[in-house]
Structures are given as C-alpha cells and as structure tokens.
C-alpha cells in the first residue's frame, strides 16, 4: 500500500458512529505527519439505522480534491449485514484491505484479490464494558492490526481524547482487545 | 389598582410634531400621539409599511421624536426582537421597544413573525392599529376588515368573511397582557399601555382606528364613530391579564347599564357598510346580543 | 447643487415639524373658539381640554385659552364636534380675507 | 492551533472569535450544524451573545438588521430556499448599509427539493448589494468570517461568506484556529456611525423621495437615487478596503494572499480554468494532470465575486488563449453568471488589443451531482484544443 496517499471508506449505519471513528483516525493521521486529511460523510439525509458511508483521505500533502472516494485502499465495515445491502467493495483497489466487524469466522468469507481482517467487535466492545452495539472504537483496533498504518499509541490517544467525557478507558480498551483478537489475512 | 388617567394629569410632553402627512381627522394620529405619551421618551419604535410610515414622515424629516426603525412588512416583531437582543447585550434595560403596525401588517403578513416573537416571550409591546383594511394602499380588505364592508377589492358585495380576531390569537400565546382599545378612548389606551409596560414577555394591544377615507364618514365624526362601535357592543374594550378576561372602560359600564345602542346606528354612520341589508344587520345584531348576554351572565 | 457631502449615506431622518408642509393649507373650514363658552376660559382654571386630547395633529395647546396653530391645523373639526359646550365652531375658510390669511 | 473539524464548525469558531453580540438562526440543511454549534457556545457560556431561535429565515435577517441598527455585531447563516425566503431582507440590509456578516452554505434551490450542493442560492443574490466571498477550504472559511467583519464594518456593506454545502460544510479537514488576542488586534469593537437610541433619536429607512430634499437644518439631503448610487460606488471602492483587510490580516496572522483571485500555475498558462469555491481546488488536480501532458493550463478561483474584481481578473487573463469557466449555477436562459461577468471584464479591459481569449462555459455539479476529477480533466483538456460550444455545456448530464 502506498502510504503517501491513502483512501479509506467506512460503511456503517446511521447512529453507529462511523463518522466519529473516521474522525479519530483522521486526527491521529494528522498528528502523525499527514498534513492532508479530509473526512467526508455521505451527504444528505442521514437516518438512524440506514446504511451510511464516510470517506477518509490521508495524504502527506494538502488535499485539493474533495470529491468522493472512487478507488479506496481500505474498506471498514462496522456491520457485517451491510454486505448483503450494499456493494461495499465497490472500487476497492486490487489487494486492498477489508476490515469487517462480524460474529462469523474469518474462514466463512471469501473476498478474492483482497486482504480481509475480521473481529467480533460487537462482542469485544461488550467485553470492554461498553453498551451493546457501540463498535466504533473497537473497529479502530482492527483497522490498525490489518494495516499497521499509524500505530496503536497514537490511535489510543485519539480515542481517549474524543471520548474524554464518555468512558475513555473502556473505549480504548475495546480498541486494544480488538487489535489483539483481529484475524487478518495475508 | 392603578388610578385612571384623566386629561388633566395626562403628560403634556408631545412626541409627534404637527404638520404630518396623515389624512385630515386621522384616527391613528390620535392613538399614536397618546400612545407615545404612555410609552415615553426611552422607547425605540419599530414600524412596518403602513399609514404610520407616511405619518412618520419622509426622508430626511421625521414627525416622531422617538428613535424608530422602519422595517419590511412581514418582519415587525422579529425586528423588535433584534433590538431587544441588542439592548440586552448592551445592558440597557431601561429602554423599551414598541412595535406599531397596521392590521394588514399584523393579522396578515406580519402574523408569523408576531407569533414567533410572542412564543419566544420577547419583552416588548406590540400595538396593532386596526383601521380594518389596507388604507395606505387605497382601502383593500385585510384579515380584520369586518363582514359587509365595501373596500377597493370587495367593491360590490362587501367582504363576505368575518373579521379575524387577532387579540384572541395572541391570547392563545399565553401572553401576560392582551388588550383591546379604541382611538375614541385615548385615556383607556394610555392606561393600558402604562399598565402592561413592566409586565413580562410580549404584550399585545389592539386599537380600533376610525379612518375617514377608508370607512366613509366626515372627518369631524371620527371620535363619534369610534365610540358608536363600542356603545353598540360591536367592538369591545377589554383586557386579558394573565389569561383573565375583563371588559374595561366604556364596555365595562355597558354591562352595568344593560343597554346597547342598536348596531344599525354604527353601520349607518359609514358609507362602507352601505350594502348591508336590514336582514344582515339584524343577523349581526343577534350575534352582538348573544355575546352580550354572555357578558351579562358572567356579571350576575 | 449636489448632496455628495451630506451627513449620512442612508435614509436617516431627524425630527421636526411640517414634514407634510404647512398643512394648514389643507383646511376647508377653520375652528374658531368662543371663549365665553370654553370651560377652562370661563372658570379660568385648568379643566376640560378635550380639544387638546383629541386633536390628531397636535395643534391645540393645553392652555387657557386653548390656542389653535393654524399653520398646521388641517381643519378636521373633531375639536368642534367633541367640545362639550360647543365652544368651537367650524367656519368656512372663504370667510377669512386673504389679508388675514397672510397675517397668520 | 490546528484542529480537524468540519466547515460549519470553522465558521462557528470564526463567529465566536469575532465576539458577535446577536445571532439569529432558523434551521436549514446544510447550514444547521453551524448555528447549532453557536447555540452550544452561547448556552455553555463560551460566548457572550444573544441567540434568537426565530421562526423563519426572513425573521432571522430581520433580527440581524434590527440588532445591527441598534449597534450590535450580528450574525446569521442560511442555505438555499432559506436565503431565497430572506431575499427581501437581503436587499433591505444592503440599502440600510448594515455591517452584517452572513454565511451562505451553498445548496441547490427548489423546485424540486434537493439538499445537495450547488451555488444557485448565493448567485441568485448577486445583485442585492452585498459583498460576496467564496471559500475553498476551512482555513478560508474561518479567516473569511473574521476578515468579513472587519471589511463590513469598514465600508458599511453587508457580506455573504459563501462555502459549498456538504463538500465543505460537512467535510472534516485540518485548519488553524486563530488566536483570540490576534483576532482582537485585527478586529476592533463594532462602533457604527449611528445606533438607534432615545438620546439621539432618528427614524431610519423612511420613505425616501425620487429627488433630493431639504432637511430640518436646511441642508439638502439625498434622494433615493443618491443613496443607492453611494451603495454602488462604495461597493466598488470596497475592493480597495478588501486589499487593506487582506494585508492587515497577513501582517497579524502570517497568511493570506490576493484578496480577489487565487491563481494556480497561471503565469505561463495559455488556458485558465475559472470558478468559485471548492471546485477550483479540485481543478488544481486536473491542472496538475494536464501539465504532465504538456498542456499549459492553470486555474483561478474568484474569491471576491461582488464587487467584481474586473481589473484583477482581466489582468490575470490577459494574453491567454482561452478561459474555461466552471460554474455550479447559471442565469437560466443564457449562461453562467460568472462567465458573463468574465466576458464583460475581458471586453472592458482587453477589447481592441487583439488579446481577447475565448470563453468556454461548463456547468457542473448541479443539485450535488458528483463532480469527478476525471470529468474536469477531460473537459478542460478538450477545451484547450477547441472551444467546445457557444452554449454552456453541462458536465455529466445523462440525457
């Protein structure tokens, strides 16, 4: 993966916190020296429960192109059921990474030509002490495990900063557990 | 209870200059002149387009000695809110804000902004001077034009609909003070403005304004026509203080007297009602009698 | 003659009399006071002043006797109509000579 | 300090830094998060301001007009039909010479309903007597709000700070938040020439006659025409004041540039793409691609759209072969308003020199249709070969 310019597309449901997760990663990328960071939620009428998308571009240079991501390097899916509803891998670069929150086994998926990473973030988050369904911090741990992009330290710092008034330790714990438990393909 | 103001103790300071462009015998000019005496010097006015815009003077001369912001037709109460916000941010709590708008500017185009401001509880006095039509543009019907009145755009049949009851609409906003006044009873208007001035939130005062060209009577009879509206029980003077309705002044006395002048006399005093038939007048008389029967009942 | 250096660049009006001009010229009839009928005049004390209260044009003074500013009085006749003792009567302007009018 | 936030927050922070006294707002997508954020600042005590949640946009601007007339620094924001509903008040604020700043978060106008970005809303207010500034990123949004207050108060003309809905308003990117002390140094407290008050009563915005008239002191006062002429004249001279604002800002904050246009690789270019807002930054990517192919092309963003910086524009376009104008709005029945304005400036300054470039107009992104960088590159490449069409060409139209 070209680490000068990375495009990540996040798939979640309205209310699931995909935007917050992307924002945390954006912030961590910026402090890691990526001066170009652009995070754009899918525009329009966001409704709780409906599928939503967020795109994140990370670059060493200022980003002038704010148009939607067409060929992402990484796809993050916060709910495995979205696989049935949307073409989440659309445009994913060959050899691109799919980070998937799923209770199912890694082996039960077959994404030819892509690198898959899975974890049961829903269960991990509960284990970390978060309310059921809060998966947007755990998934960051999986993303880091799958991509080795920014380093856990800086991501944990970002999570604790974002959630400073809302259970910061439990949120960072979810990311840490997810990092450990994520199964990533080669 | 507040002592009633008399002519002799009415403040002598005038806030309106002579030589305005108001029509000869303008009812608004009387109410405005006395109303400003009640409001006093430390007042900022807000005025939408209306006869008052003309009365107030054309650039660069103002007929009014109080600061005034002329605003667009639909925005009176919102503009009052803006001035209030500024005064609040500047800590100037001694300055009052008063909006003076016509019936069209209140009951029709300005109602949304007024409702919004009243709901927010903006602390100002809104005075609607009701000459029952768009007089400034040449006498067209408004929401408060009464049924049967011939106007420039109800030329033959007269207005077919009832007058919109704006004070009732405002009372539905749970205001601290709503009152109905008349230019023919300027001291009652003075006392009501004074009474509500320090009450919280939005205060609404409706003023019945005889209009010689719009209503069709000789200028000299303006006060008499206004008084007839009250004495026939057709237009009532009242106030609603924190939800409590009470007839006031001449209307209150009518309850004691138990005797109304037939409304026919009011209608026949103005040419705008010339097309009302005896049957129509009788029907309106019945409505008035029913309304007053209710007042009498409450009085017993 | 231009107005480039006028004080304001907005419609910013300052107050003064006679925006509508000398509105006394609008008058068809002139109010004339009969002091012998006027209540404050008769009693020589502050009283009545209904004419002052009801004048739409601020042209009647609250004095004994009440004075009417004919420069601006539009001649509506409300004062005459409402005077409880009929001390004010409306008189056709034509009855006043040109000379007299100029004097005012 | 750099933060990563969305464009609406950038605007809200700018408003907070300017110590605005009165805020009035009515919700409309995609502006809503901006004024929500301001209500948060006010309720949390992070900002000393009166926040009026009005019942309509018409009233929002009414509140600001009145507040400004009474001496308060005032702010509102809107989008799309909200701006159209304000239209009467927009004109009023300019005629009353009020130093207002309003953010317009650009969105398509109805009918039919559409919440996505184009610029038809603010372009339709072009002739209202407001200064219009267009932003390309969040740094420009926050800086423009601050500069706009200085300029509006200097010239007594209201200013719209326009930025693309969603593309900027809801997109997160890093930007520097100016320090409060520096903003206070840049922007002195608001001291209007006159503020409504009983000690010095005046009747404002009264009926004004077609001709001049004597005032109470015996001095001749303007007629309506003089008042309106001065609005126009002072809008023209506000171009100079804008340059002063830019320079003062650069001196204090160490950033800024040309106040009117933002050129990229224009000096040696033969063809120049021109537009308003974030689109011109996207066009930089196309320009980079075409430069690699050896095509001498540049892009120029017009930041200051009204008053129109005709001289700066003509100077930048002088000697070019072609001007390719990309617009997210148009004057229905003719062409994009910016294209017309550019033609007018070129004709005025270059007619007879034999150096008039052709002007090609593209319409893009209407109602939020995705503008793909590839499409921009292709259309730009095509336009450098031949003028494509006399009529504006709609990019990505699927008819």
PDB file of C-alpha atoms in Angstrom, chain B residues 72, chain D residues 56-62 65 78-95 102 104 109 120-130 132 158 160 228:
ATOM      1  CA  UNK B  72     -40.151  45.255   5.952  1.00  0.00           C
TER       2      UNK B  72
ATOM      3  CA  UNK D  56     -38.151  31.797   9.733  1.00  0.00           C
ATOM      4  CA  UNK D  57     -35.158  32.986   7.751  1.00  0.00           C
ATOM      5  CA  UNK D  58     -36.997  36.165   6.900  1.00  0.00           C
ATOM      6  CA  UNK D  59     -37.124  36.883  10.613  1.00  0.00           C
ATOM      7  CA  UNK D  60     -33.528  35.738  11.115  1.00  0.00           C
ATOM      8  CA  UNK D  61     -32.276  38.508   8.913  1.00  0.00           C
ATOM      9  CA  UNK D  62     -34.878  40.891  10.386  1.00  0.00           C
ATOM     10  CA  UNK D  65     -30.959  44.050  10.615  1.00  0.00           C
ATOM     11  CA  UNK D  78     -28.615  30.051   5.812  1.00  0.00           C
ATOM     12  CA  UNK D  79     -28.777  27.964   2.653  1.00  0.00           C
ATOM     13  CA  UNK D  80     -30.878  27.508  -0.431  1.00  0.00           C
ATOM     14  CA  UNK D  81     -34.561  28.323  -0.015  1.00  0.00           C
ATOM     15  CA  UNK D  82     -33.769  29.910   3.315  1.00  0.00           C
ATOM     16  CA  UNK D  83     -31.729  32.508   1.502  1.00  0.00           C
ATOM     17  CA  UNK D  84     -34.439  32.909  -1.109  1.00  0.00           C
ATOM     18  CA  UNK D  85     -37.013  33.434   1.642  1.00  0.00           C
ATOM     19  CA  UNK D  86     -34.739  36.142   3.052  1.00  0.00           C
ATOM     20  CA  UNK D  87     -34.378  37.882  -0.265  1.00  0.00           C
ATOM     21  CA  UNK D  88     -36.404  40.954   0.682  1.00  0.00           C
ATOM     22  CA  UNK D  89     -34.358  41.360   3.842  1.00  0.00           C
ATOM     23  CA  UNK D  90     -31.123  40.804   1.955  1.00  0.00           C
ATOM     24  CA  UNK D  91     -31.884  43.823  -0.200  1.00  0.00           C
ATOM     25  CA  UNK D  92     -33.000  45.773   2.856  1.00  0.00           C
ATOM     26  CA  UNK D  93     -29.780  45.160   4.783  1.00  0.00           C
ATOM     27  CA  UNK D  94     -27.708  46.491   1.894  1.00  0.00           C
ATOM     28  CA  UNK D  95     -29.856  49.582   1.386  1.00  0.00           C
ATOM     29  CA  UNK D 102     -23.985  36.006   6.889  1.00  0.00           C
ATOM     30  CA  UNK D 104     -24.344  31.062   2.975  1.00  0.00           C
ATOM     31  CA  UNK D 109     -32.760  25.638  -4.731  1.00  0.00           C
ATOM     32  CA  UNK D 120     -27.650  28.825  -7.379  1.00  0.00           C
ATOM     33  CA  UNK D 121     -28.716  30.240  -3.998  1.00  0.00           C
ATOM     34  CA  UNK D 122     -25.989  32.819  -3.482  1.00  0.00           C
ATOM     35  CA  UNK D 123     -25.552  33.554  -7.180  1.00  0.00           C
ATOM     36  CA  UNK D 124     -29.249  34.458  -7.314  1.00  0.00           C
ATOM     37  CA  UNK D 125     -28.461  37.154  -4.697  1.00  0.00           C
ATOM     38  CA  UNK D 126     -25.653  38.606  -6.783  1.00  0.00           C
ATOM     39  CA  UNK D 127     -27.364  41.929  -7.421  1.00  0.00           C
ATOM     40  CA  UNK D 128     -28.540  42.681  -3.887  1.00  0.00           C
ATOM     41  CA  UNK D 129     -25.706  45.000  -2.880  1.00  0.00           C
ATOM     42  CA  UNK D 130     -23.907  42.501  -0.660  1.00  0.00           C
ATOM     43  CA  UNK D 132     -19.815  38.012  -1.746  1.00  0.00           C
ATOM     44  CA  UNK D 158     -23.090  43.504   4.423  1.00  0.00           C
ATOM     45  CA  UNK D 160     -22.007  36.887   2.481  1.00  0.00           C
ATOM     46  CA  UNK D 228     -28.464  53.819  -3.970  1.00  0.00           C
TER      47      UNK D 228
END
